[in-house]
XYZ file of C-alpha atoms in Angstrom:
726
model
C -1.744 16.262 -56.893
C -0.638 19.420 -55.186
C 3.069 19.597 -54.435
C 3.886 19.431 -50.689
C 4.890 22.599 -48.904
C 8.426 23.085 -47.596
C 8.796 22.327 -43.860
C 8.993 25.942 -42.707
C 5.922 26.912 -44.762
C 3.929 23.961 -43.392
C 4.792 25.009 -39.847
C 3.707 28.589 -40.639
C 0.410 27.377 -42.140
C -0.350 25.192 -39.109
C 0.416 27.958 -36.638
C -1.708 30.470 -38.542
C -4.785 28.197 -38.434
C -7.508 29.919 -36.434
C -9.496 26.817 -35.498
C -8.778 23.187 -34.776
C -10.744 22.228 -37.878
C -8.600 24.473 -40.056
C -5.431 22.980 -38.554
C -6.631 19.431 -39.248
C -7.367 20.436 -42.865
C -3.803 21.677 -43.378
C -2.318 18.531 -41.860
C -4.569 16.183 -43.843
C -3.581 17.858 -47.119
C 0.110 17.677 -46.278
C -0.105 14.038 -45.138
C -1.829 13.106 -48.404
C 0.953 14.796 -50.381
C 3.604 13.030 -48.260
C 1.987 9.634 -48.901
C 2.054 10.283 -52.626
C 5.731 11.170 -52.449
C 6.502 8.004 -50.442
C 4.921 5.864 -53.192
C 7.302 7.158 -55.828
C 10.271 4.919 -56.547
C 12.782 7.684 -56.159
C 12.477 11.279 -55.155
C 14.924 13.791 -53.872
C 12.767 14.971 -51.003
C 12.557 11.805 -48.880
C 14.308 13.244 -45.829
C 12.388 16.492 -46.228
C 9.030 14.660 -46.284
C 9.907 12.462 -43.305
C 10.988 15.516 -41.309
C 7.576 17.086 -41.947
C 5.870 13.860 -40.896
C 7.830 13.844 -37.636
C 6.602 17.363 -36.921
C 3.033 16.171 -37.517
C 3.698 13.308 -35.112
C 4.922 15.763 -32.461
C 1.584 17.575 -32.733
C -0.210 14.345 -31.867
C -1.539 13.369 -35.283
C -1.165 9.835 -36.767
C 2.141 9.257 -38.563
C 2.454 5.465 -38.540
C 2.455 5.263 -42.325
C 6.007 6.638 -42.258
C 7.501 3.655 -40.381
C 8.626 1.764 -43.481
C 10.080 4.937 -44.939
C 12.234 5.188 -41.813
C 13.514 1.649 -42.416
C 14.388 2.474 -46.031
C 16.153 5.702 -45.135
C 18.250 4.028 -42.409
C 19.656 1.768 -45.110
C 20.508 4.754 -47.339
C 24.222 5.479 -47.928
C 23.568 9.223 -47.554
C 24.234 10.603 -44.063
C 21.494 13.237 -44.377
C 18.853 10.572 -45.063
C 20.283 8.120 -42.538
C 20.154 10.777 -39.825
C 16.459 11.563 -40.390
C 15.692 7.838 -40.755
C 17.213 7.026 -37.363
C 15.408 9.978 -35.778
C 12.134 8.726 -37.252
C 12.809 5.214 -35.961
C 13.316 6.531 -32.426
C 10.058 8.493 -32.615
C 7.765 6.210 -34.621
C 9.016 2.705 -33.753
C 9.224 0.763 -30.516
C 10.126 -2.775 -29.555
C 6.506 -3.950 -29.793
C 6.313 -3.335 -33.544
C 7.620 -5.828 -36.086
C 9.115 -3.070 -38.203
C 11.731 -2.484 -35.497
C 13.259 -5.903 -36.227
C 13.919 -4.854 -39.829
C 16.539 -2.303 -38.784
C 18.645 -4.705 -36.678
C 20.982 -5.544 -39.543
C 21.302 -1.891 -40.566
C 22.249 -0.952 -36.989
C 24.839 -3.743 -36.881
C 26.411 -2.550 -40.122
C 26.446 1.075 -38.980
C 28.091 0.133 -35.651
C 31.101 -0.899 -37.740
C 30.989 2.165 -40.005
C 34.133 4.201 -40.490
C 32.301 7.455 -39.754
C 31.941 8.071 -36.007
C 28.747 10.060 -36.500
C 27.071 7.155 -38.280
C 28.157 4.895 -35.421
C 26.709 7.442 -33.023
C 23.325 7.358 -34.780
C 23.169 3.568 -34.483
C 24.182 3.648 -30.791
C 21.579 6.284 -29.918
C 18.805 4.387 -31.709
C 19.657 1.071 -30.048
C 19.792 2.758 -26.632
C 16.414 4.410 -27.256
C 14.222 1.625 -28.647
C 16.232 -1.608 -28.763
C 14.193 -4.693 -27.878
C 15.541 -7.624 -25.851
C 16.162 -9.578 -29.074
C 18.064 -6.688 -30.649
C 20.116 -6.262 -27.461
C 21.153 -9.924 -27.462
C 22.106 -9.768 -31.143
C 24.171 -6.588 -30.835
C 25.655 -6.870 -27.296
C 29.019 -8.090 -28.572
C 29.248 -5.101 -30.915
C 28.639 -2.720 -28.020
C 31.303 -4.448 -25.920
C 33.755 -3.988 -28.812
C 32.966 -0.275 -29.029
C 33.492 0.116 -25.252
C 37.144 -0.771 -25.908
C 37.513 1.590 -28.878
C 40.042 4.398 -28.861
C 37.497 7.081 -29.766
C 36.147 8.786 -26.610
C 33.114 10.089 -28.499
C 32.077 6.525 -29.337
C 32.973 5.068 -25.935
C 30.728 7.408 -23.966
C 27.751 6.615 -26.222
C 28.534 2.882 -26.110
C 28.561 3.009 -22.284
C 25.075 4.531 -22.166
C 23.869 2.042 -24.793
C 25.220 -0.772 -22.580
C 23.093 0.597 -19.714
C 19.960 0.107 -21.831
C 21.046 -3.423 -22.745
C 21.609 -4.376 -19.089
C 18.156 -3.078 -18.199
C 16.596 -5.117 -20.999
C 18.666 -8.305 -20.529
C 20.155 -8.489 -17.047
C 22.253 -11.580 -17.868
C 24.371 -9.562 -20.300
C 25.774 -7.481 -17.434
C 28.718 -9.831 -16.949
C 29.785 -9.170 -20.558
C 30.263 -5.447 -19.920
C 31.855 -5.586 -16.439
C 35.541 -5.803 -17.528
C 35.221 -3.004 -20.084
C 33.272 -0.836 -17.635
C 36.037 -1.101 -15.060
C 38.717 -0.154 -17.595
C 36.775 2.995 -18.492
C 37.466 4.447 -15.024
C 41.019 5.200 -16.153
C 39.766 7.577 -18.861
C 40.370 11.302 -18.574
C 37.393 12.325 -20.689
C 34.536 13.363 -18.415
C 31.885 12.110 -20.808
C 33.411 8.632 -20.830
C 33.778 8.688 -17.034
C 30.134 9.715 -16.653
C 28.963 6.867 -18.888
C 31.233 4.387 -17.080
C 29.914 5.386 -13.633
C 26.289 5.102 -14.804
C 27.016 1.649 -16.283
C 28.794 0.401 -13.148
C 25.933 1.690 -10.995
C 23.444 -0.272 -13.094
C 25.570 -3.430 -12.919
C 25.984 -3.209 -9.115
C 22.281 -2.623 -8.484
C 21.295 -5.720 -10.470
C 23.905 -8.286 -9.408
C 25.278 -8.755 -5.844
C 28.317 -10.623 -7.156
C 29.191 -7.777 -9.476
C 28.750 -5.387 -6.539
C 31.411 -7.282 -4.575
C 33.794 -7.091 -7.518
C 33.384 -3.357 -8.015
C 33.981 -2.590 -4.319
C 37.649 -2.873 -5.254
C 37.227 0.255 -7.398
C 36.368 2.500 -4.417
C 39.939 3.927 -4.218
C 39.801 4.798 -7.934
C 36.452 6.531 -7.543
C 37.739 8.417 -4.500
C 40.706 9.694 -6.493
C 38.482 10.819 -9.371
C 36.188 12.614 -6.939
C 39.082 14.312 -5.143
C 40.370 15.556 -8.472
C 36.993 17.163 -9.154
C 36.748 18.756 -5.707
C 40.211 20.314 -5.615
C 40.606 20.963 -9.347
C 41.163 24.468 -10.612
C 38.699 26.261 -12.852
C 37.910 24.435 -16.077
C 35.590 26.210 -18.526
C 34.571 22.920 -20.142
C 33.219 21.429 -16.901
C 32.513 24.334 -14.548
C 28.897 25.000 -13.593
C 28.381 27.999 -11.273
C 31.772 27.465 -9.673
C 31.413 23.697 -9.175
C 33.542 21.371 -11.294
C 31.319 18.967 -13.264
C 28.525 18.572 -10.663
C 26.831 15.965 -12.854
C 29.805 13.616 -12.626
C 30.197 14.329 -8.896
C 26.578 13.386 -8.224
C 26.925 10.161 -10.219
C 30.102 9.157 -8.364
C 28.509 9.872 -4.969
C 25.527 7.679 -5.858
C 27.851 4.839 -6.865
C 29.890 5.232 -3.671
C 26.645 5.009 -1.692
C 25.851 1.650 -3.290
C 29.401 0.318 -2.841
C 29.694 1.444 0.803
C 26.329 0.174 1.992
C 26.785 -2.557 4.640
C 30.541 -2.741 4.016
C 32.951 -1.423 6.654
C 36.093 -1.443 4.484
C 34.506 0.418 1.589
C 32.890 2.923 3.974
C 36.196 3.648 5.717
C 37.874 4.247 2.369
C 35.444 7.024 1.466
C 34.917 8.727 4.857
C 37.690 11.322 4.381
C 36.508 12.148 0.879
C 32.918 12.690 2.019
C 34.074 14.996 4.797
C 36.131 16.946 2.260
C 33.202 17.306 -0.145
C 30.850 18.331 2.675
C 33.167 21.107 3.885
C 34.530 22.439 0.563
C 31.385 22.568 -1.607
C 29.735 25.964 -2.024
C 26.211 25.832 -0.573
C 25.108 29.207 -1.915
C 24.410 27.828 -5.400
C 21.846 25.255 -6.492
C 24.480 23.006 -8.082
C 26.465 23.044 -4.839
C 23.365 22.054 -2.884
C 22.784 19.170 -5.305
C 26.287 17.823 -4.610
C 25.870 18.358 -0.865
C 22.528 16.549 -0.842
C 24.017 13.499 -2.561
C 26.904 13.648 -0.083
C 24.466 13.651 2.828
C 22.536 10.693 1.417
C 25.784 8.761 0.964
C 26.986 9.520 4.496
C 23.684 8.427 6.017
C 23.463 5.227 3.950
C 26.957 3.797 4.504
C 28.674 2.746 7.727
C 30.079 6.215 8.311
C 31.670 7.655 11.434
C 29.426 9.312 14.017
C 31.061 12.716 13.530
C 30.448 12.529 9.803
C 26.785 11.695 10.370
C 26.416 14.735 12.619
C 27.999 16.840 9.871
C 25.470 15.440 7.388
C 22.555 16.271 9.683
C 23.908 19.805 10.129
C 23.983 20.235 6.345
C 20.320 19.240 6.242
C 19.733 21.749 9.029
C 21.223 24.472 6.817
C 18.943 23.340 4.015
C 15.979 24.055 6.293
C 16.997 27.730 6.307
C 17.151 27.930 2.520
C 14.625 30.155 0.763
C 13.938 27.449 -1.830
C 10.982 25.356 -0.658
C 12.143 22.372 -2.681
C 15.406 22.286 -0.734
C 13.545 22.576 2.580
C 11.244 19.747 1.532
C 14.013 17.292 0.633
C 15.856 18.219 3.833
C 12.887 17.279 5.999
C 12.295 14.121 3.974
C 15.870 13.034 4.673
C 15.674 13.948 8.361
C 12.478 11.929 8.672
C 14.344 8.818 7.512
C 17.136 9.142 10.098
C 15.291 10.552 13.100
C 15.108 7.053 14.574
C 18.851 6.377 14.365
C 20.273 9.902 14.834
C 17.610 11.328 17.128
C 19.865 13.622 19.160
C 21.499 15.129 16.084
C 18.102 15.889 14.553
C 16.833 17.339 17.839
C 19.347 20.180 17.538
C 17.320 21.528 14.624
C 13.935 21.169 16.317
C 13.272 24.907 16.397
C 13.863 25.280 12.672
C 11.656 22.284 11.940
C 8.816 23.670 14.054
C 9.105 27.003 12.235
C 8.440 25.131 8.971
C 4.931 24.400 10.285
C 4.173 28.019 9.417
C 5.231 27.603 5.798
C 2.620 28.469 3.178
C 3.392 25.394 1.063
C 1.165 22.430 1.998
C 3.762 19.770 1.180
C 6.420 21.469 3.318
C 3.896 21.846 6.120
C 3.012 18.136 5.967
C 6.656 17.076 6.111
C 7.277 19.462 9.018
C 4.329 17.963 10.896
C 5.537 14.386 10.420
C 9.042 15.294 11.573
C 7.811 17.347 14.538
C 5.735 14.440 15.790
C 8.744 12.139 15.510
C 10.813 14.543 17.628
C 8.404 14.646 20.591
C 9.963 13.032 23.666
C 9.496 13.087 27.424
C 12.034 15.902 27.780
C 10.388 18.304 25.319
C 6.764 17.212 25.426
C 5.453 20.428 26.973
C 7.105 22.842 24.556
C 6.410 20.656 21.540
C 2.765 20.146 22.426
C 2.299 23.892 22.680
C 3.604 24.334 19.149
C 1.648 21.384 17.756
C -1.599 22.510 19.338
C -1.091 25.982 17.912
C -0.575 24.387 14.507
C -3.640 22.162 14.931
C -5.869 25.143 15.614
C -5.100 26.655 12.216
C -3.952 23.760 10.032
C -5.759 22.825 6.794
C -8.514 20.178 7.092
C -6.498 17.639 5.092
C -3.742 17.725 7.742
C -5.974 17.725 10.809
C -6.599 13.976 10.847
C -2.898 13.279 10.513
C -2.056 15.724 13.278
C -4.663 14.262 15.603
C -3.715 10.651 14.911
C -0.012 11.114 15.264
C -0.259 13.441 18.226
C -0.822 10.706 20.778
C 1.157 12.404 23.465
C -0.439 13.209 26.741
C -1.157 16.907 26.907
C -2.034 17.263 23.235
C -4.373 14.274 23.300
C -6.327 15.695 26.221
C -6.779 19.076 24.581
C -7.711 17.468 21.270
C -10.709 15.848 22.938
C -11.744 18.607 25.280
C -11.381 21.779 23.202
C -14.212 22.750 20.912
C -13.339 22.368 17.253
C -10.495 19.926 17.791
C -10.140 16.660 15.981
C -11.391 14.187 18.537
C -13.457 12.308 15.992
C -10.437 11.860 13.747
C -8.311 9.911 16.257
C -7.611 6.323 15.218
C -8.486 3.215 17.216
C -4.876 2.369 18.107
C -4.570 5.689 19.954
C -5.757 4.183 23.276
C -3.046 1.521 23.678
C -0.422 3.921 22.308
C -1.316 6.622 24.800
C -1.471 4.131 27.680
C 1.996 2.938 26.732
C 3.323 6.505 26.695
C 1.767 7.272 30.084
C 3.203 4.089 31.592
C 6.719 4.879 30.365
C 6.604 8.520 31.495
C 6.510 8.097 35.255
C 7.366 11.735 35.966
C 4.062 12.799 34.369
C 1.748 10.342 36.132
C 0.441 12.924 38.602
C -0.037 15.574 35.912
C -1.740 13.109 33.590
C -4.248 11.713 36.069
C -5.289 15.231 37.131
C -5.745 16.429 33.547
C -7.653 13.324 32.501
C -9.909 13.456 35.567
C -10.874 17.034 34.726
C -11.462 16.073 31.118
C -13.684 13.211 32.252
C -15.829 15.586 34.282
C -16.176 17.928 31.296
C -17.054 15.503 28.492
C -17.550 11.717 28.302
C -18.599 11.576 24.662
C -15.077 10.927 23.352
C -14.689 7.204 23.960
C -10.924 6.964 23.472
C -10.311 9.755 25.996
C -12.710 8.198 28.498
C -11.010 4.795 28.229
C -7.565 6.262 28.867
C -8.927 8.397 31.717
C -10.519 5.384 33.402
C -7.324 3.383 33.037
C -5.283 6.227 34.555
C -7.667 6.722 37.475
C -7.534 3.003 38.252
C -3.732 2.906 38.082
C -2.857 6.247 39.695
C -5.953 7.092 41.721
C -3.915 7.614 44.888
C -2.091 10.529 43.183
C -5.469 12.096 42.476
C -6.547 11.761 46.090
C -3.408 13.471 47.378
C -4.270 16.673 45.522
C -0.601 17.511 45.033
C 0.573 18.208 41.503
C 3.286 20.737 40.635
C 2.482 20.788 36.939
C -1.280 21.222 37.156
C -3.563 23.428 39.194
C -4.106 21.621 42.503
C -7.605 20.319 43.064
C -9.073 18.552 46.075
C -10.758 15.315 45.014
C -12.554 12.958 47.387
C -13.112 9.226 47.042
C -16.805 9.834 46.368
C -15.945 12.290 43.588
C -13.841 9.687 41.798
C -16.461 6.955 42.148
C -19.178 9.363 40.986
C -17.195 10.031 37.803
C -16.685 6.322 37.097
C -20.339 5.548 37.820
C -21.367 8.256 35.364
C -19.329 6.522 32.671
C -20.846 3.127 33.542
C -24.383 4.454 33.372
C -24.037 6.724 30.335
C -25.785 5.702 27.116
C -22.798 7.137 25.213
C -20.391 4.580 26.710
C -19.489 1.603 24.547
C -19.099 -1.886 26.089
C -15.300 -1.496 25.944
C -15.506 1.844 27.765
C -17.714 0.359 30.474
C -15.193 -2.465 30.900
C -12.421 0.091 31.447
C -14.569 1.923 34.015
C -15.527 -1.272 35.891
C -11.914 -2.447 36.075
C -10.804 1.000 37.282
C -13.480 0.896 39.994
C -12.224 -2.493 41.146
C -8.607 -1.313 41.219
C -9.605 1.591 43.455
C -10.717 -0.867 46.149
C -7.014 -1.234 47.025
C -6.383 2.514 47.028
C -9.294 3.918 49.033
C -10.429 3.014 52.537
C -13.873 4.454 53.214
C -15.865 3.399 50.158
C -15.071 -0.283 49.653
C -18.719 -1.213 50.240
C -19.810 1.215 47.568
C -17.332 -0.331 45.126
C -18.662 -3.792 45.985
C -22.190 -2.574 45.337
C -21.251 -1.063 41.966
C -19.482 -4.246 40.872
C -22.299 -6.554 41.980
C -24.877 -4.627 39.918
C -23.121 -5.663 36.697
C -23.048 -9.338 37.651
C -26.347 -9.680 35.772
C -25.509 -7.287 32.934
C -26.778 -8.243 29.477
C -23.278 -7.712 28.054
C -21.435 -11.019 28.543
C -17.946 -9.505 28.783
C -19.010 -6.980 31.401
C -20.998 -9.612 33.293
C -18.014 -11.956 33.437
C -15.720 -9.225 34.730
C -18.233 -8.334 37.456
C -18.638 -11.992 38.502
C -14.868 -12.458 38.696
C -14.410 -9.273 40.703
C -17.209 -10.268 43.082
C -15.429 -13.571 43.648
C -12.327 -11.696 44.739
C -14.375 -9.714 47.216
C -15.912 -12.845 48.730
C -12.952 -15.183 49.126
C -9.863 -12.967 49.149
C -11.058 -9.719 50.665
C -8.592 -10.103 53.550
C -5.639 -9.992 51.133
C -6.569 -6.744 49.410
C -4.081 -4.451 51.169
C -1.401 -7.056 51.783
C -1.118 -8.344 48.243
C -2.528 -5.513 46.161
C 0.711 -4.910 44.284
C 0.612 -8.481 42.962
C -3.083 -9.290 42.829
C -4.480 -6.474 40.754
C -1.390 -6.019 38.624
C -1.609 -9.648 37.607
C -5.381 -9.703 37.426
C -5.499 -6.949 34.836
C -3.173 -8.969 32.595
C -5.226 -12.115 33.121
C -8.508 -10.573 32.052
C -7.240 -8.422 29.201
C -4.107 -9.989 27.780
C -4.763 -13.594 26.806
C -5.082 -14.546 23.135
C -8.732 -15.254 22.493
C -8.046 -17.036 19.204
C -6.074 -19.720 21.029
C -8.871 -20.394 23.548
C -6.410 -20.113 26.450
C -8.436 -17.773 28.565
C -8.071 -18.224 32.304
C -5.134 -18.400 34.629
C -5.528 -20.007 38.025
C -6.094 -16.967 40.218
C -5.645 -19.108 43.279
C -1.936 -19.379 42.542
C -1.773 -15.648 41.940
C -3.620 -14.519 45.040
C -3.445 -17.217 47.668
C -0.060 -18.939 47.466
C 3.522 -18.060 48.194
C 5.721 -16.134 45.813
C 6.927 -19.432 44.341
C 3.366 -20.368 43.429
C 2.829 -17.398 41.164
C 3.452 -19.544 38.046
C 0.022 -19.557 36.366
C -1.730 -22.481 34.791
C -3.744 -22.445 31.593
C -7.279 -23.712 31.160
C -8.434 -24.983 27.774
C -11.427 -22.655 27.666
C -12.887 -19.667 29.464
C -14.960 -21.374 32.080
C -16.474 -20.272 35.309
C -13.716 -18.516 37.260
C -15.528 -19.319 40.483
C -14.759 -23.002 39.962
C -11.116 -22.182 39.540
C -11.067 -20.173 42.734
C -12.430 -23.136 44.599
C -9.640 -25.543 43.674
C -7.270 -24.536 46.393
C -4.887 -27.483 46.186
C -5.004 -28.125 42.454
C -1.495 -28.186 40.886
C -0.901 -26.139 37.740
C -2.315 -27.823 34.662
C -0.048 -28.371 31.656
C -0.435 -25.961 28.753
C -2.846 -27.480 26.228
C -2.041 -27.811 22.533
C -4.472 -26.119 20.164
C -4.727 -26.569 16.399
C -4.733 -23.094 14.860
C -4.237 -23.949 11.173
C -5.305 -27.008 9.205
C -5.552 -26.671 5.452
C -4.211 -28.383 2.321
C -2.525 -31.064 4.372
C -0.551 -28.651 6.575
C -1.335 -28.526 10.294
C -0.012 -25.941 12.757
C -0.507 -26.394 16.488
C 0.144 -23.913 19.256
C 0.947 -24.187 22.936
C 1.578 -21.373 25.426
C 3.685 -21.044 28.513
C 3.660 -17.952 30.723
C 7.204 -16.801 31.512
C 6.469 -13.689 33.592
C 3.633 -11.378 34.522
C 3.974 -9.684 31.126
C 5.599 -12.365 28.987
C 4.292 -15.395 27.137
C 6.157 -18.037 25.139
C 4.254 -19.618 22.259
C 5.516 -22.807 20.599
C 4.330 -23.363 17.026
C 4.594 -26.852 15.542
C 3.949 -27.529 11.846
C 3.507 -30.887 10.135
C 2.809 -32.023 6.557
C 0.531 -35.000 5.929
C 0.493 -34.717 2.129
C 2.364 -36.995 -0.281
C 4.751 -34.235 -1.365
C 7.582 -32.540 0.495
C 7.334 -28.793 1.199
C 10.464 -26.659 0.959
C 11.111 -23.024 1.982
C 8.382 -23.295 4.629
C 8.066 -20.263 6.911
C 5.771 -19.235 9.729
C 4.831 -15.588 10.214
C 3.001 -13.970 13.109
C 1.688 -10.470 13.787
C 0.390 -8.790 16.941
C -0.898 -5.287 17.780
C 1.681 -2.493 18.030
C 1.472 -2.398 21.814
C 2.840 -5.948 22.100
C 6.464 -6.851 21.384
C 6.970 -9.938 19.224
C 10.222 -11.895 18.955
C 10.285 -14.933 16.668
C 13.197 -17.233 17.380
C 14.909 -19.264 14.676
C 12.821 -22.236 13.441
C 14.094 -25.804 13.605
C 14.162 -25.844 9.791
C 12.329 -24.827 6.622
C 11.699 -28.287 5.134
C 8.497 -30.203 5.849
C 8.755 -33.831 4.675
C 5.687 -35.688 3.461
C 3.540 -38.052 5.536
C 4.391 -36.171 8.749
C 7.742 -37.922 9.173
C 9.222 -34.775 10.736
C 7.973 -31.466 12.088
C 9.118 -27.858 12.129
C 8.936 -26.020 15.436
C 9.395 -22.350 16.206
C 9.178 -20.417 19.456
C 7.545 -16.986 19.605
C 8.079 -14.743 22.633
C 5.344 -12.205 23.336
C 6.057 -9.315 25.676
C 3.225 -7.087 26.903
C 5.005 -4.612 29.214
C 2.159 -2.115 29.174
C -0.590 -4.642 30.010
C -2.617 -3.687 26.939
C -5.310 -6.168 25.958
C -4.107 -8.741 23.410
C -7.089 -10.125 21.547
C -5.594 -11.770 18.478
C -2.454 -13.472 17.242
C -2.387 -13.548 13.460
C -0.560 -16.456 11.843
C 0.459 -16.810 8.202
C 2.198 -19.791 6.600
């Protein structure tokens, strides 16, 4: 057989191959020669042959036949062979292969070797590919090495212990005492390994986390020493003393200070010192500052310190490095809800990032800009966002249109040619109605803009629905013709009714859109004086509509005209406000569909407590029961499966609030523990689940679990479903 080539000549031959086929030929010949050498009982080139095989493995070719050679070389007394054997084990073996178990005893022996470099090889191999079984067998050896006097061994033992904790979490308690003692070391490598190990222990065990909170003063002192230390050539990186250790300590402080006042107070001064003394002109300084910011924002820090952290992120936004700008906006996005005012100070810089050429930066800037829109800056922000929307990439247009649910932008999105009206999501309508309701200073502006949009185009259903709702609610502002923020326009009662009738008669209008238009028309009967008969005529036409929902609304509205027409102007603030909630806001899935309108419209203020009917019957019958007392809330079974039954009863607390009582029982022969009830409603409705009576359901229905759920619908948006999950 041909003698194998030396390593450097094999590498030269492979690199000089002109084709893939020629390269495979070289490798196949060398692998055949290496196999022949492995079969010999003894040869002086074992490490040389295994090194060549590892190079072949790095190129992606099969090298599994060298696994057993690795095992044999690890057991060799020669350091040169042992070194290549351990390297081969880390590259060719993993915990899934049986051959890895054969080196456990060799690793254990080498961990006790007198040569620190042999010990180091064993530690590195165990940390790289040690299985759970190997970790359990050798954990005590690692704990012993953590207490050794040799710093070189201790730092490698600490990192090996990290791997063991990740593989076998229960072994974390074994390393906790030694890990804490390592914090007194002066060697930076040992300190780095100790901090990484403590971080791993705290993340995996809450009890260990409580214990290590006592080390916060020690960590603060170590960090202060790094911040104020003089130049050290061994640890200095671009003028920052050991930034790697600083970052690790800051991450550990973040974990220790989270949700703990005492620990947070102990590190506040240090964080302020790091934030003000670290050089932000270098990348390593920015890395330390970024970890400082994350720590400040995650612990219970002082308000002034949080503002300082936000200002650091604001400086990041001005950095030329796009990666730094990206992480700055990502961090600001997370805190915009809690530190809104501090983030608002950097609004101009954030908006400028919308012009960035990088798509990821542009996306982050868009998300953050949308989160910063408020009633005070809506006009200026909408101008910037609309400018961005006109030129943004197609992949961002849907996101911009869906998130941009604010008044002015939404109108332009639907009315301008080329905008993203078709990309707006279904939940936009209730979201926009909620925004309009809460922004009273823009009611006049909004109703004028939406009325004009309605005259221009009625093909966009979401816009038409919001426009109809606004006209019904704020029609009197439209009739006045006075609006400081929009071009004044003189609108007559007939003009408004013509617009609503166009929506009702259009083939483009969906049933839901027609319902909005019909309700708006009915509301206007309390706001206009000369066209009540026309409104009555419009409503009566739909009393025989083929759409059941629209027909029912028309019949109910006609009933109000017939029996309670004399109360329209006296009680309009109560009648129609309540009526809109009645028709649109009851949970259909519970079959509790009709309040007694007689109590709402005909009685005194004390009689406004509504009653509940078990089904949606003929509202005319209800209107005829003038002396009927309120009926008790019925109980409805909403879940019955596998022996568990959940019933529901409702009680109206206010004109926008509803209290739901859920009662669960267990009729099986076995007890049920850790029982929970979950409920979900649309975003426009506020849900508050009070504490349940318990979480244990005994068998045979001997006891029940009850829980009250409070639903608040301040914006009178239709609530169609209440989702329950047990």
